[in-house]
Short mmCIF file of C-alpha atoms in Angstrom, two decimals:
data_model
loop_
_atom_site.label_atom_id
_atom_site.label_comp_id
_atom_site.label_asym_id
_atom_site.label_seq_id
_atom_site.Cartn_x
_atom_site.Cartn_y
_atom_site.Cartn_z
CA UNK A 14 -264.19 -134.20 -91.76
CA UNK A 15 -261.14 -133.61 -93.65
CA UNK A 16 -262.71 -133.35 -96.85
CA UNK A 17 -265.16 -130.60 -95.32
CA UNK A 18 -262.23 -128.83 -93.92
CA UNK A 19 -260.70 -129.01 -97.34
CA UNK A 20 -263.64 -127.11 -98.94
CA UNK A 21 -264.26 -124.70 -96.23
CA UNK A 22 -266.13 -121.82 -96.96
CA UNK A 23 -264.21 -118.81 -95.28
CA UNK A 24 -267.18 -116.51 -95.01
CA UNK A 25 -269.48 -118.78 -93.51
CA UNK A 26 -266.72 -119.88 -91.24
CA UNK A 27 -265.57 -116.52 -90.06
CA UNK A 28 -269.29 -115.41 -89.44
CA UNK A 29 -269.73 -118.74 -87.32
CA UNK A 30 -266.57 -118.05 -85.39
CA UNK A 31 -268.04 -114.42 -84.70
CA UNK A 32 -271.54 -115.77 -83.54
CA UNK A 33 -270.02 -118.25 -80.95
CA UNK A 34 -267.42 -115.67 -79.35
CA UNK A 35 -270.26 -113.13 -79.29
CA UNK A 36 -272.45 -115.97 -77.37
CA UNK A 37 -269.71 -116.55 -75.01
CA UNK A 38 -269.26 -112.75 -74.44
CA UNK A 39 -273.00 -112.51 -73.84
CA UNK A 40 -273.01 -115.61 -71.26
CA UNK A 41 -270.47 -113.78 -69.51
CA UNK A 42 -272.57 -110.66 -69.17
CA UNK A 43 -275.49 -112.75 -67.91
CA UNK A 44 -273.16 -113.16 -64.52
CA UNK A 45 -273.92 -109.26 -64.08
CA UNK A 46 -270.66 -108.57 -62.42
CA UNK A 47 -270.15 -104.92 -61.44
CA UNK A 48 -268.30 -102.52 -63.95
CA UNK A 49 -264.74 -102.53 -64.05
CA UNK A 50 -263.35 -99.23 -62.03
CA UNK A 51 -261.84 -97.61 -65.74
CA UNK A 52 -265.24 -97.82 -66.84
CA UNK A 53 -266.32 -95.42 -64.60
CA UNK A 54 -264.45 -92.64 -66.07
CA UNK A 55 -265.28 -93.72 -69.71
CA UNK A 56 -269.05 -93.36 -68.68
CA UNK A 57 -268.98 -90.56 -66.78
CA UNK A 58 -266.74 -88.64 -69.57
CA UNK A 59 -269.40 -89.91 -72.28
CA UNK A 60 -272.24 -88.27 -70.07
CA UNK A 61 -270.21 -85.33 -70.08
CA UNK A 62 -269.50 -85.05 -73.69
CA UNK A 63 -273.46 -85.61 -74.46
CA UNK A 64 -274.43 -82.92 -71.95
CA UNK A 65 -271.78 -80.27 -72.41
CA UNK A 66 -269.66 -81.06 -75.69
CA UNK A 67 -265.75 -82.05 -76.46
CA UNK A 68 -263.98 -79.33 -74.16
CA UNK A 69 -265.48 -80.48 -71.28
CA UNK A 70 -265.21 -84.33 -71.92
CA UNK A 71 -261.32 -83.17 -72.12
CA UNK A 72 -261.14 -81.79 -68.95
CA UNK A 73 -262.50 -85.11 -67.55
CA UNK A 74 -260.30 -87.62 -69.51
CA UNK A 75 -257.55 -86.56 -72.09
CA UNK A 76 -258.33 -89.54 -74.42
CA UNK A 77 -262.11 -89.44 -74.70
CA UNK A 78 -262.62 -91.17 -77.98
CA UNK A 79 -264.18 -94.18 -76.68
CA UNK A 80 -266.34 -92.18 -74.64
CA UNK A 81 -267.61 -90.21 -77.97
CA UNK A 82 -268.19 -93.31 -79.58
CA UNK A 83 -270.50 -94.37 -76.43
CA UNK A 84 -272.16 -91.02 -76.35
CA UNK A 85 -272.64 -91.27 -80.49
CA UNK A 86 -274.26 -94.96 -79.95
CA UNK A 87 -276.68 -93.61 -76.90
CA UNK A 88 -277.66 -90.85 -79.33
CA UNK A 89 -278.43 -93.31 -82.13
CA UNK A 90 -279.95 -96.04 -79.97
CA UNK A 91 -281.47 -94.48 -76.93
CA UNK A 92 -280.00 -97.36 -75.06
CA UNK A 93 -278.44 -96.35 -71.91
CA UNK A 94 -274.61 -95.53 -71.66
CA UNK A 95 -273.65 -98.66 -70.19
CA UNK A 96 -275.94 -100.73 -72.72
CA UNK A 97 -274.07 -98.89 -75.54
CA UNK A 98 -270.43 -99.58 -73.94
CA UNK A 99 -271.39 -103.32 -74.02
CA UNK A 100 -272.80 -103.33 -77.50
CA UNK A 101 -269.68 -101.79 -78.78
CA UNK A 102 -267.79 -104.53 -77.18
CA UNK A 103 -270.00 -107.24 -78.96
CA UNK A 104 -269.15 -105.37 -82.54
CA UNK A 105 -265.56 -104.93 -81.68
CA UNK A 106 -264.84 -108.51 -80.89
CA UNK A 107 -266.78 -109.73 -83.91
CA UNK A 108 -264.71 -107.42 -86.11
CA UNK A 109 -261.51 -108.82 -84.11
CA UNK A 110 -262.43 -112.53 -84.61
CA UNK A 111 -262.94 -111.79 -88.51
CA UNK A 112 -260.08 -109.69 -89.08
CA UNK A 113 -257.80 -112.15 -87.18
CA UNK A 114 -259.23 -115.39 -89.47
CA UNK A 115 -258.21 -112.84 -92.53
CA UNK A 116 -255.06 -112.12 -91.04
CA UNK A 117 -254.36 -116.08 -90.87
CA UNK A 118 -255.60 -116.45 -94.58
CA UNK A 119 -253.13 -113.99 -95.47
CA UNK A 120 -250.13 -115.76 -93.85
CA UNK A 121 -251.25 -119.09 -95.46
CA UNK A 122 -254.16 -120.23 -97.80
CA UNK A 123 -253.99 -123.76 -95.96
CA UNK A 124 -257.46 -124.24 -94.62
CA UNK A 125 -256.52 -126.75 -92.02
CA UNK A 126 -254.41 -123.76 -90.36
CA UNK A 127 -257.21 -121.43 -90.91
CA UNK A 128 -259.89 -123.57 -89.17
CA UNK A 129 -257.44 -124.45 -86.27
CA UNK A 130 -256.64 -120.53 -85.93
CA UNK A 131 -260.49 -119.70 -85.99
CA UNK A 132 -261.09 -122.26 -83.08
CA UNK A 133 -258.12 -120.70 -80.76
CA UNK A 134 -259.23 -117.05 -81.32
CA UNK A 135 -262.96 -117.80 -80.65
CA UNK A 136 -262.51 -119.20 -77.14
CA UNK A 137 -259.17 -117.09 -76.22
CA UNK A 138 -259.58 -116.43 -72.64
CA UNK A 139 -257.89 -112.90 -72.67
CA UNK A 140 -260.16 -111.91 -75.51
CA UNK A 141 -263.59 -113.03 -74.01
CA UNK A 142 -262.37 -111.62 -70.45
CA UNK A 143 -261.60 -108.29 -72.18
CA UNK A 144 -265.03 -108.13 -73.85
CA UNK A 145 -266.70 -108.44 -70.33
CA UNK A 146 -264.85 -104.93 -69.59
CA UNK A 147 -265.70 -101.51 -70.67
CA UNK A 148 -262.31 -100.76 -72.15
CA UNK A 149 -260.57 -98.84 -74.89
CA UNK A 150 -258.49 -101.96 -75.55
CA UNK A 151 -260.75 -103.71 -77.82
CA UNK A 152 -261.25 -100.65 -80.59
CA UNK A 153 -257.47 -100.44 -80.14
CA UNK A 154 -256.79 -104.28 -81.01
CA UNK A 155 -259.57 -104.21 -83.69
CA UNK A 156 -258.37 -101.52 -85.58
CA UNK A 157 -254.83 -102.01 -85.31
CA UNK A 158 -255.51 -105.76 -86.45
CA UNK A 159 -257.53 -104.23 -89.58
CA UNK A 160 -254.39 -102.22 -90.21
CA UNK A 161 -251.88 -105.05 -89.94
CA UNK A 162 -254.11 -106.88 -92.59
CA UNK A 163 -254.09 -103.97 -94.88
CA UNK A 164 -250.06 -103.80 -94.71
CA UNK A 165 -249.67 -107.26 -95.07
CA UNK A 166 -251.82 -106.57 -98.26
CA UNK A 167 -249.38 -104.31 -99.35
CA UNK A 168 -246.71 -106.82 -99.40
CA UNK A 169 -248.45 -108.73 -101.68
CA UNK A 170 -249.43 -106.02 -104.14
CA UNK A 171 -248.43 -102.49 -103.82
CA UNK A 172 -251.60 -100.33 -103.97
CA UNK A 173 -252.75 -96.87 -102.43
CA UNK A 174 -255.61 -98.38 -101.47
CA UNK A 175 -253.92 -100.57 -98.98
CA UNK A 176 -251.69 -98.03 -97.68
CA UNK A 177 -254.58 -95.49 -97.37
CA UNK A 178 -256.55 -97.91 -95.24
CA UNK A 179 -253.52 -99.20 -93.29
CA UNK A 180 -253.09 -95.28 -91.96
CA UNK A 181 -257.09 -95.27 -91.49
CA UNK A 182 -257.18 -97.99 -89.50
CA UNK A 183 -254.21 -97.19 -87.33
CA UNK A 184 -255.31 -93.54 -86.89
CA UNK A 185 -258.54 -95.02 -85.38
CA UNK A 186 -256.73 -97.38 -83.26
CA UNK A 187 -254.54 -94.58 -82.28
CA UNK A 188 -257.67 -92.67 -80.98
CA UNK A 189 -258.38 -95.42 -78.51
CA UNK A 190 -254.73 -95.95 -77.41
CA UNK A 191 -252.35 -93.30 -78.08
CA UNK A 192 -249.65 -96.34 -78.31
CA UNK A 193 -251.19 -96.98 -81.62
CA UNK A 194 -249.05 -94.08 -82.97
CA UNK A 195 -246.02 -95.94 -82.47
CA UNK A 196 -247.35 -98.55 -85.09
CA UNK A 197 -248.83 -95.91 -87.49
CA UNK A 198 -245.07 -94.35 -87.55
CA UNK A 199 -243.14 -97.19 -87.20
CA UNK A 200 -244.60 -100.03 -89.45
CA UNK A 201 -243.90 -98.46 -92.63
CA UNK A 202 -240.29 -98.51 -92.12
CA UNK A 203 -240.26 -102.17 -92.91
CA UNK A 204 -240.79 -100.76 -96.51
CA UNK A 205 -237.91 -98.21 -96.51
CA UNK A 206 -235.05 -100.94 -95.05
CA UNK A 207 -236.22 -104.26 -95.55
CA UNK A 208 -238.91 -104.80 -98.66
CA UNK A 209 -237.69 -105.84 -101.06
CA UNK A 210 -234.07 -106.60 -100.87
CA UNK A 211 -233.67 -106.15 -104.67
CA UNK A 212 -235.75 -102.78 -104.98
CA UNK A 213 -234.09 -99.50 -105.97
CA UNK A 214 -234.12 -97.12 -102.92
CA UNK A 215 -236.40 -94.49 -105.05
CA UNK A 216 -238.74 -97.62 -105.22
CA UNK A 217 -238.59 -98.38 -101.45
CA UNK A 218 -239.19 -94.68 -100.74
CA UNK A 219 -242.06 -94.35 -102.90
CA UNK A 220 -243.32 -97.33 -101.23
CA UNK A 221 -242.56 -95.78 -97.74
CA UNK A 222 -244.24 -92.39 -98.44
CA UNK A 223 -247.89 -93.87 -99.70
CA UNK A 224 -248.38 -94.66 -96.15
CA UNK A 225 -248.02 -91.22 -94.58
CA UNK A 226 -249.97 -89.55 -97.37
CA UNK A 227 -253.39 -89.52 -94.83
CA UNK A 228 -251.65 -88.46 -92.00
CA UNK A 229 -250.11 -85.75 -93.85
CA UNK A 230 -253.26 -84.37 -94.67
CA UNK A 231 -255.08 -84.93 -91.63
CA UNK A 232 -252.06 -82.67 -89.94
CA UNK A 233 -252.42 -80.04 -92.52
CA UNK A 234 -255.85 -79.99 -91.87
CA UNK A 235 -256.31 -79.89 -88.33
CA UNK A 236 -253.43 -77.44 -88.14
CA UNK A 237 -255.30 -74.97 -90.33
CA UNK A 238 -259.00 -75.73 -88.50
CA UNK A 239 -256.89 -75.42 -85.23
CA UNK A 240 -255.20 -71.86 -85.97
CA UNK A 241 -258.76 -70.89 -86.79
CA UNK A 242 -260.38 -71.55 -84.10
CA UNK A 243 -258.06 -71.21 -81.11
CA UNK A 244 -257.85 -67.85 -79.09
CA UNK A 245 -255.51 -65.30 -80.01
CA UNK A 246 -253.78 -65.48 -76.50
CA UNK A 247 -253.39 -69.22 -76.86
CA UNK A 248 -251.60 -68.65 -80.41
CA UNK A 249 -249.26 -65.90 -78.89
CA UNK A 250 -247.61 -68.86 -76.74
CA UNK A 251 -244.98 -70.57 -78.71
CA UNK A 252 -245.51 -74.31 -79.74
CA UNK A 253 -243.52 -76.90 -77.41
CA UNK A 254 -240.25 -78.28 -78.93
CA UNK A 255 -240.22 -81.86 -79.87
CA UNK A 256 -236.68 -82.32 -78.55
CA UNK A 257 -237.86 -80.40 -75.25
CA UNK A 258 -240.84 -82.95 -74.83
CA UNK A 259 -238.63 -85.83 -75.64
CA UNK A 260 -235.87 -84.70 -73.11
CA UNK A 261 -238.87 -83.79 -70.28
CA UNK A 262 -240.02 -87.33 -70.85
CA UNK A 263 -236.90 -89.09 -70.85
CA UNK A 264 -235.81 -87.12 -67.54
CA UNK A 265 -239.16 -87.94 -65.45
CA UNK A 266 -238.45 -91.66 -66.61
CA UNK A 267 -235.25 -91.05 -64.96
CA UNK A 268 -236.28 -89.56 -61.73
CA UNK A 269 -238.94 -92.08 -61.21
CA UNK A 270 -236.41 -94.98 -61.14
CA UNK A 271 -234.25 -93.11 -58.90
CA UNK A 272 -237.39 -92.49 -56.56
CA UNK A 273 -238.06 -96.03 -56.71
CA UNK A 274 -234.59 -97.38 -56.19
CA UNK A 275 -234.07 -95.12 -53.28
CA UNK A 276 -237.34 -96.35 -51.76
CA UNK A 277 -236.03 -99.83 -51.93
CA UNK A 278 -232.78 -99.02 -50.43
CA UNK A 279 -234.68 -97.42 -47.62
CA UNK A 280 -237.47 -99.62 -47.01
CA UNK A 281 -236.69 -102.84 -48.43
CA UNK A 282 -233.00 -103.80 -48.72
CA UNK A 283 -230.58 -104.52 -46.06
CA UNK A 284 -227.67 -102.39 -45.79
CA UNK A 285 -225.46 -104.62 -47.40
CA UNK A 286 -227.63 -105.12 -50.33
CA UNK A 287 -228.23 -101.33 -51.06
CA UNK A 288 -226.14 -101.31 -54.13
CA UNK A 289 -228.26 -103.73 -55.90
CA UNK A 290 -231.29 -101.43 -55.82
CA UNK A 291 -230.91 -100.92 -59.35
CA UNK A 292 -231.05 -104.47 -60.32
CA UNK A 293 -233.63 -105.59 -57.85
CA UNK A 294 -236.14 -102.78 -59.59
CA UNK A 295 -235.06 -104.31 -62.90
CA UNK A 296 -235.45 -107.84 -62.48
CA UNK A 297 -238.73 -107.18 -60.67
CA UNK A 298 -239.63 -105.54 -64.01
CA UNK A 299 -238.77 -108.33 -66.41
CA UNK A 300 -239.91 -110.78 -64.14
CA UNK A 301 -243.69 -108.74 -63.82
CA UNK A 302 -243.22 -108.61 -67.54
CA UNK A 303 -242.87 -112.23 -68.29
CA UNK A 304 -245.29 -113.35 -65.53
CA UNK A 305 -248.18 -111.20 -67.11
CA UNK A 306 -247.46 -112.16 -70.56
CA UNK A 307 -247.59 -115.91 -69.64
CA UNK A 308 -250.95 -115.27 -68.10
CA UNK A 309 -252.10 -113.45 -71.20
CA UNK A 310 -251.30 -116.15 -73.52
CA UNK A 311 -252.70 -118.80 -71.22
CA UNK A 312 -251.03 -121.77 -70.33
CA UNK A 313 -252.82 -124.36 -72.65
CA UNK A 314 -252.10 -121.67 -75.55
CA UNK A 315 -248.64 -121.35 -74.49
CA UNK A 316 -248.05 -125.21 -74.87
CA UNK A 317 -249.21 -125.31 -78.13
CA UNK A 318 -247.03 -122.28 -79.42
CA UNK A 319 -244.09 -124.37 -77.92
CA UNK A 320 -244.90 -127.35 -80.06
CA UNK A 321 -245.89 -125.07 -83.10
CA UNK A 322 -242.30 -123.47 -82.83
CA UNK A 323 -240.75 -126.73 -82.76
CA UNK A 324 -242.76 -127.94 -85.41
CA UNK A 325 -241.50 -124.96 -87.98
CA UNK A 326 -237.96 -124.91 -86.74
CA UNK A 327 -237.80 -128.78 -87.78
CA UNK A 328 -239.92 -127.83 -90.85
CA UNK A 329 -242.35 -130.71 -90.55
CA UNK A 330 -245.50 -129.10 -90.86
CA UNK A 331 -244.95 -125.72 -92.63
CA UNK A 332 -242.09 -124.24 -94.42
CA UNK A 333 -242.46 -121.10 -92.20
CA UNK A 334 -240.02 -118.22 -92.39
CA UNK A 335 -238.11 -120.28 -95.19
CA UNK A 336 -237.33 -118.53 -97.40
CA UNK A 337 -238.39 -115.52 -95.48
CA UNK A 338 -240.86 -113.07 -97.47
CA UNK A 339 -241.82 -109.57 -97.09
CA UNK A 340 -244.42 -110.51 -95.13
CA UNK A 341 -242.06 -112.02 -92.36
CA UNK A 342 -240.60 -108.51 -92.13
CA UNK A 343 -243.83 -106.58 -91.31
CA UNK A 344 -244.59 -109.13 -89.01
CA UNK A 345 -241.19 -108.99 -87.15
CA UNK A 346 -241.15 -105.19 -86.76
CA UNK A 347 -245.20 -105.52 -85.93
CA UNK A 348 -244.34 -107.91 -82.79
CA UNK A 349 -240.74 -105.92 -82.20
CA UNK A 350 -243.21 -102.58 -81.62
CA UNK A 351 -245.47 -104.29 -79.55
CA UNK A 352 -242.76 -105.63 -77.28
CA UNK A 353 -241.12 -102.35 -76.98
CA UNK A 354 -244.39 -100.61 -75.94
CA UNK A 355 -245.17 -103.54 -73.26
CA UNK A 356 -241.45 -103.55 -72.00
CA UNK A 357 -241.17 -99.73 -71.83
CA UNK A 358 -244.39 -99.54 -70.09
CA UNK A 359 -243.62 -102.25 -67.58
CA UNK A 360 -240.14 -100.89 -66.72
CA UNK A 361 -241.77 -97.44 -65.66
CA UNK A 362 -244.43 -98.59 -63.76
CA UNK A 363 -243.67 -102.23 -62.80
CA UNK A 364 -247.59 -103.19 -63.75
CA UNK A 365 -249.19 -105.01 -66.71
CA UNK A 366 -252.41 -105.97 -67.36
CA UNK A 367 -252.83 -109.27 -69.17
CA UNK A 368 -255.24 -107.38 -71.93
CA UNK A 369 -252.36 -105.11 -72.79
CA UNK A 370 -250.40 -107.71 -74.36
CA UNK A 371 -252.90 -109.27 -76.86
CA UNK A 372 -251.47 -107.92 -79.79
CA UNK A 373 -248.14 -109.39 -79.20
CA UNK A 374 -249.92 -112.64 -78.15
CA UNK A 375 -250.83 -112.91 -81.84
CA UNK A 376 -247.31 -114.11 -82.51
CA UNK A 377 -248.04 -116.86 -79.84
CA UNK A 378 -251.65 -117.66 -81.57
CA UNK A 379 -250.16 -118.19 -84.91
CA UNK A 380 -247.82 -120.70 -83.43
CA UNK A 381 -250.59 -122.52 -81.42
CA UNK A 382 -252.87 -122.55 -84.40
CA UNK A 383 -249.88 -124.15 -86.39
CA UNK A 384 -249.79 -126.88 -83.50
CA UNK A 385 -253.41 -127.65 -83.42
CA UNK A 386 -253.45 -127.83 -87.19
CA UNK A 387 -251.11 -130.79 -86.84
CA UNK A 388 -251.99 -132.32 -83.82
CA UNK A 389 -256.00 -132.82 -85.34
CA UNK A 390 -255.21 -133.29 -88.63
CA UNK A 391 -251.96 -135.08 -88.93
CA UNK A 392 -250.82 -136.28 -85.99
CA UNK A 393 -251.32 -140.11 -85.50
CA UNK A 394 -250.80 -140.31 -81.81
CA UNK A 395 -254.24 -140.31 -80.37
CA UNK A 396 -253.28 -139.18 -76.95
CA UNK A 397 -252.34 -135.80 -78.37
CA UNK A 398 -255.95 -135.35 -80.31
CA UNK A 399 -257.44 -136.13 -76.85
CA UNK A 400 -255.46 -133.88 -74.97
CA UNK A 401 -255.94 -131.05 -77.44
CA UNK A 402 -259.48 -131.86 -77.57
CA UNK A 403 -259.80 -132.13 -73.77
CA UNK A 404 -257.86 -128.49 -73.57
CA UNK A 405 -260.27 -126.72 -75.98
CA UNK A 406 -263.41 -128.09 -74.15
CA UNK A 407 -261.82 -127.03 -70.64
CA UNK A 408 -261.25 -123.69 -72.08
CA UNK A 409 -264.90 -123.58 -73.72
CA UNK A 410 -266.35 -124.73 -70.30
CA UNK A 411 -264.64 -121.94 -68.56
CA UNK A 412 -265.92 -119.14 -70.98
CA UNK A 413 -269.81 -120.59 -70.06
CA UNK A 414 -269.09 -121.27 -65.98
CA UNK A 415 -267.68 -118.67 -63.69
CA UNK A 416 -265.82 -120.23 -60.80
CA UNK A 417 -263.66 -117.03 -60.08
CA UNK A 418 -264.35 -114.60 -57.09
CA UNK A 419 -267.40 -112.71 -57.38
CA UNK A 420 -268.30 -109.29 -56.97
CA UNK A 421 -272.04 -109.42 -56.51
CA UNK A 422 -272.06 -107.56 -53.02
CA UNK A 423 -271.07 -104.23 -54.62
CA UNK A 424 -274.16 -104.17 -56.96
CA UNK A 425 -276.17 -105.48 -53.99
CA UNK A 426 -274.86 -102.64 -51.68
CA UNK A 427 -275.53 -100.01 -54.59
CA UNK A 428 -278.86 -101.17 -55.09
CA UNK A 429 -279.69 -100.79 -51.09
CA UNK A 430 -278.01 -97.57 -51.11
CA UNK A 431 -280.25 -96.38 -54.00
CA UNK A 432 -283.11 -96.79 -52.00
CA UNK A 433 -281.93 -93.85 -49.54
CA UNK A 434 -283.20 -90.13 -49.59
CA UNK A 435 -280.72 -88.29 -51.79
CA UNK A 436 -280.54 -85.76 -49.01
CA UNK A 437 -278.19 -88.69 -47.22
CA UNK A 438 -274.52 -88.43 -47.66
CA UNK A 439 -272.36 -91.45 -48.37
CA UNK A 440 -268.87 -92.52 -48.42
CA UNK A 441 -267.62 -95.64 -49.77
CA UNK A 442 -263.94 -96.88 -50.25
CA UNK A 443 -265.22 -98.19 -53.34
CA UNK A 444 -266.12 -95.92 -56.12
CA UNK A 445 -268.10 -98.90 -58.30
CA UNK A 446 -270.82 -98.65 -55.10
CA UNK A 447 -271.03 -94.92 -55.58
CA UNK A 448 -272.06 -95.57 -59.26
CA UNK A 449 -274.95 -98.17 -58.60
CA UNK A 450 -276.00 -96.10 -55.54
CA UNK A 451 -276.93 -93.66 -58.38
CA UNK A 452 -274.76 -90.66 -56.54
CA UNK A 453 -273.03 -88.02 -58.57
CA UNK A 454 -269.05 -88.32 -58.16
CA UNK A 455 -266.04 -87.17 -59.78
CA UNK A 456 -263.93 -90.35 -60.71
CA UNK A 457 -261.00 -88.26 -61.07
CA UNK A 458 -260.83 -86.72 -57.85
CA UNK A 459 -259.93 -90.59 -56.60
CA UNK A 460 -260.95 -90.41 -53.07
CA UNK A 461 -263.20 -93.43 -52.89
CA UNK A 462 -260.05 -95.94 -51.81
CA UNK A 463 -258.52 -97.43 -48.64
CA UNK A 464 -256.29 -94.66 -48.38
CA UNK A 465 -258.86 -91.90 -47.90
CA UNK A 466 -260.77 -94.33 -45.81
CA UNK A 467 -258.05 -94.58 -43.18
CA UNK A 468 -257.17 -90.46 -43.47
CA UNK A 469 -261.06 -89.93 -42.58
CA UNK A 470 -260.55 -92.29 -39.60
CA UNK A 471 -257.64 -90.86 -38.36
CA UNK A 472 -258.86 -87.58 -38.55
CA UNK A 473 -262.43 -88.69 -37.01
CA UNK A 474 -264.37 -87.30 -39.67
CA UNK A 475 -266.52 -90.70 -40.65
CA UNK A 476 -269.33 -88.49 -38.66
CA UNK A 477 -269.54 -86.11 -41.42
CA UNK A 478 -271.58 -88.84 -43.67
CA UNK A 479 -274.79 -90.49 -42.92
CA UNK A 480 -273.49 -93.94 -43.88
CA UNK A 481 -270.01 -95.70 -44.48
CA UNK A 482 -269.81 -98.19 -46.84
CA UNK A 483 -266.82 -100.28 -46.89
CA UNK A 484 -266.03 -102.91 -49.34
CA UNK A 485 -263.20 -105.40 -48.49
CA UNK A 486 -261.58 -108.31 -50.61
CA UNK A 487 -261.64 -112.01 -49.02
CA UNK A 488 -259.09 -112.23 -45.48
CA UNK A 489 -259.10 -108.46 -45.31
CA UNK A 490 -259.91 -107.50 -41.90
CA UNK A 491 -262.19 -104.26 -41.20
CA UNK A 492 -260.15 -101.18 -39.98
CA UNK A 493 -260.37 -101.31 -36.00
CA UNK A 494 -262.67 -98.57 -35.05
CA UNK A 495 -265.29 -100.20 -37.46
CA UNK A 496 -264.85 -103.51 -35.77
CA UNK A 497 -266.50 -102.33 -32.88
CA UNK A 498 -269.54 -100.89 -34.64
CA UNK A 499 -272.73 -103.04 -35.61
CA UNK A 500 -273.34 -102.59 -39.54
CA UNK A 501 -276.99 -101.59 -40.51
CA UNK A 502 -276.36 -104.21 -43.33
CA UNK A 503 -274.28 -106.53 -44.53
CA UNK A 504 -273.45 -108.19 -48.11
CA UNK A 505 -271.30 -111.11 -49.28
CA UNK A 506 -270.49 -112.51 -52.70
CA UNK A 507 -269.34 -116.44 -53.21
CA UNK A 508 -265.54 -116.82 -53.45
CA UNK A 509 -265.21 -113.04 -53.18
CA UNK A 510 -265.19 -109.84 -50.82
CA UNK A 511 -268.15 -108.44 -48.88
CA UNK A 512 -269.61 -105.06 -48.18
CA UNK A 513 -270.62 -103.27 -44.78
CA UNK A 514 -273.01 -100.59 -44.38
CA UNK A 515 -272.39 -98.58 -41.16
CA UNK A 516 -274.16 -95.18 -39.62
CA UNK A 517 -271.13 -93.60 -37.79
CA UNK A 518 -271.08 -92.70 -34.25
CA UNK A 519 -270.40 -89.20 -33.62
CA UNK A 520 -267.00 -89.59 -32.09
CA UNK A 521 -265.73 -91.00 -35.16
#
């Protein structure tokens, strides 16, 4: 095995890892779980774009590039919009795995390390879970990683091609998530201030400016194009000042925190603790960030990354970061910017989905790969080899076998409702049910939730609908007025929630 790893054919290995990851994602598709809530917005935007064009799609969702991509794929393949979204997921996840293995090859030519990194990314739970969703994140990650590879190659051999490819890939990433703009503008500063130390300022500035050639050309082109097509009325309005935009953004963030601190003082904290509102909110935000980051990394990968850090720190396996190389400054800035994006988002919203943190988690994946390489190929303790192999096998099986909560009841309820005549009016507290019922709705109205259901109950307006469909998670009781009614039908899912279909009484 050692000999075969030494003579590893990188291209075949990359393709093999891509195929295995795609098979794992396809297996997750076979579970036929309902679409994630955000997917409804993206699919509806794609439908609007196909029917009415860009301007109409922007009215539905202001950052619609994923939806436009889905719409074009639909036009090329004649598949449904949902199938096109999943097809794009498979393409993106393949490109991401392929790019990650290239990324590790840039960091080290050691085939043992590349092999270990390839295994870890192929069965990475956060990646496979995200690939089962219709989300902008996959495109953002893929193009950001491709951009990172190009800027790392620039550190090896300065070339305009690498600089332009970095800008092109990062611009594409920014079209999926606008956070990519910070990476586009921030990453080149590694060459202005840090790389290389002995270079003259003139050379540093020349390297730095190459990364902005493509963005500047696009800005000029878009400006000319926009001024030609925009109406005269719009052009008479002065463009917003950047300083004003920044001031209003910071002011909005401050007001948001003030409102939350006041809410804590009024509804949560005891009178003697009212002065601690700021610290409670800050501490809670930090805890949310750390908890979600740990969840995104995965417990097994986190243990491996700690071991990898120990190996690097003690120089037992790889002389990493010693001495510092230009690549290290680029990586430092990449992870610093991603940390900043995640932490600021958490401070503002006290919320963070694990998949948001995947680019930052690449740092831990590198360390985990170093650890796995040492354990599998250089460690003499057999119990460590067995433990690592068992952990990898468990993660692989967890990707194949779903043991978590299921939401099949949402699909079953939607399919039952789809058989009803179009003249019958339906209300549900779950937008996914309306989607599977084949009913037209505007996702941005945001009326398909428990809060609006409670409002309808309080105002006694349930009788305005022919059918009321209520989906609740496990251990969540039905609203009291509905408990007295006999459901027309009922759907449940193993280890998940349940859905009731009612025909409301006139007094409701």
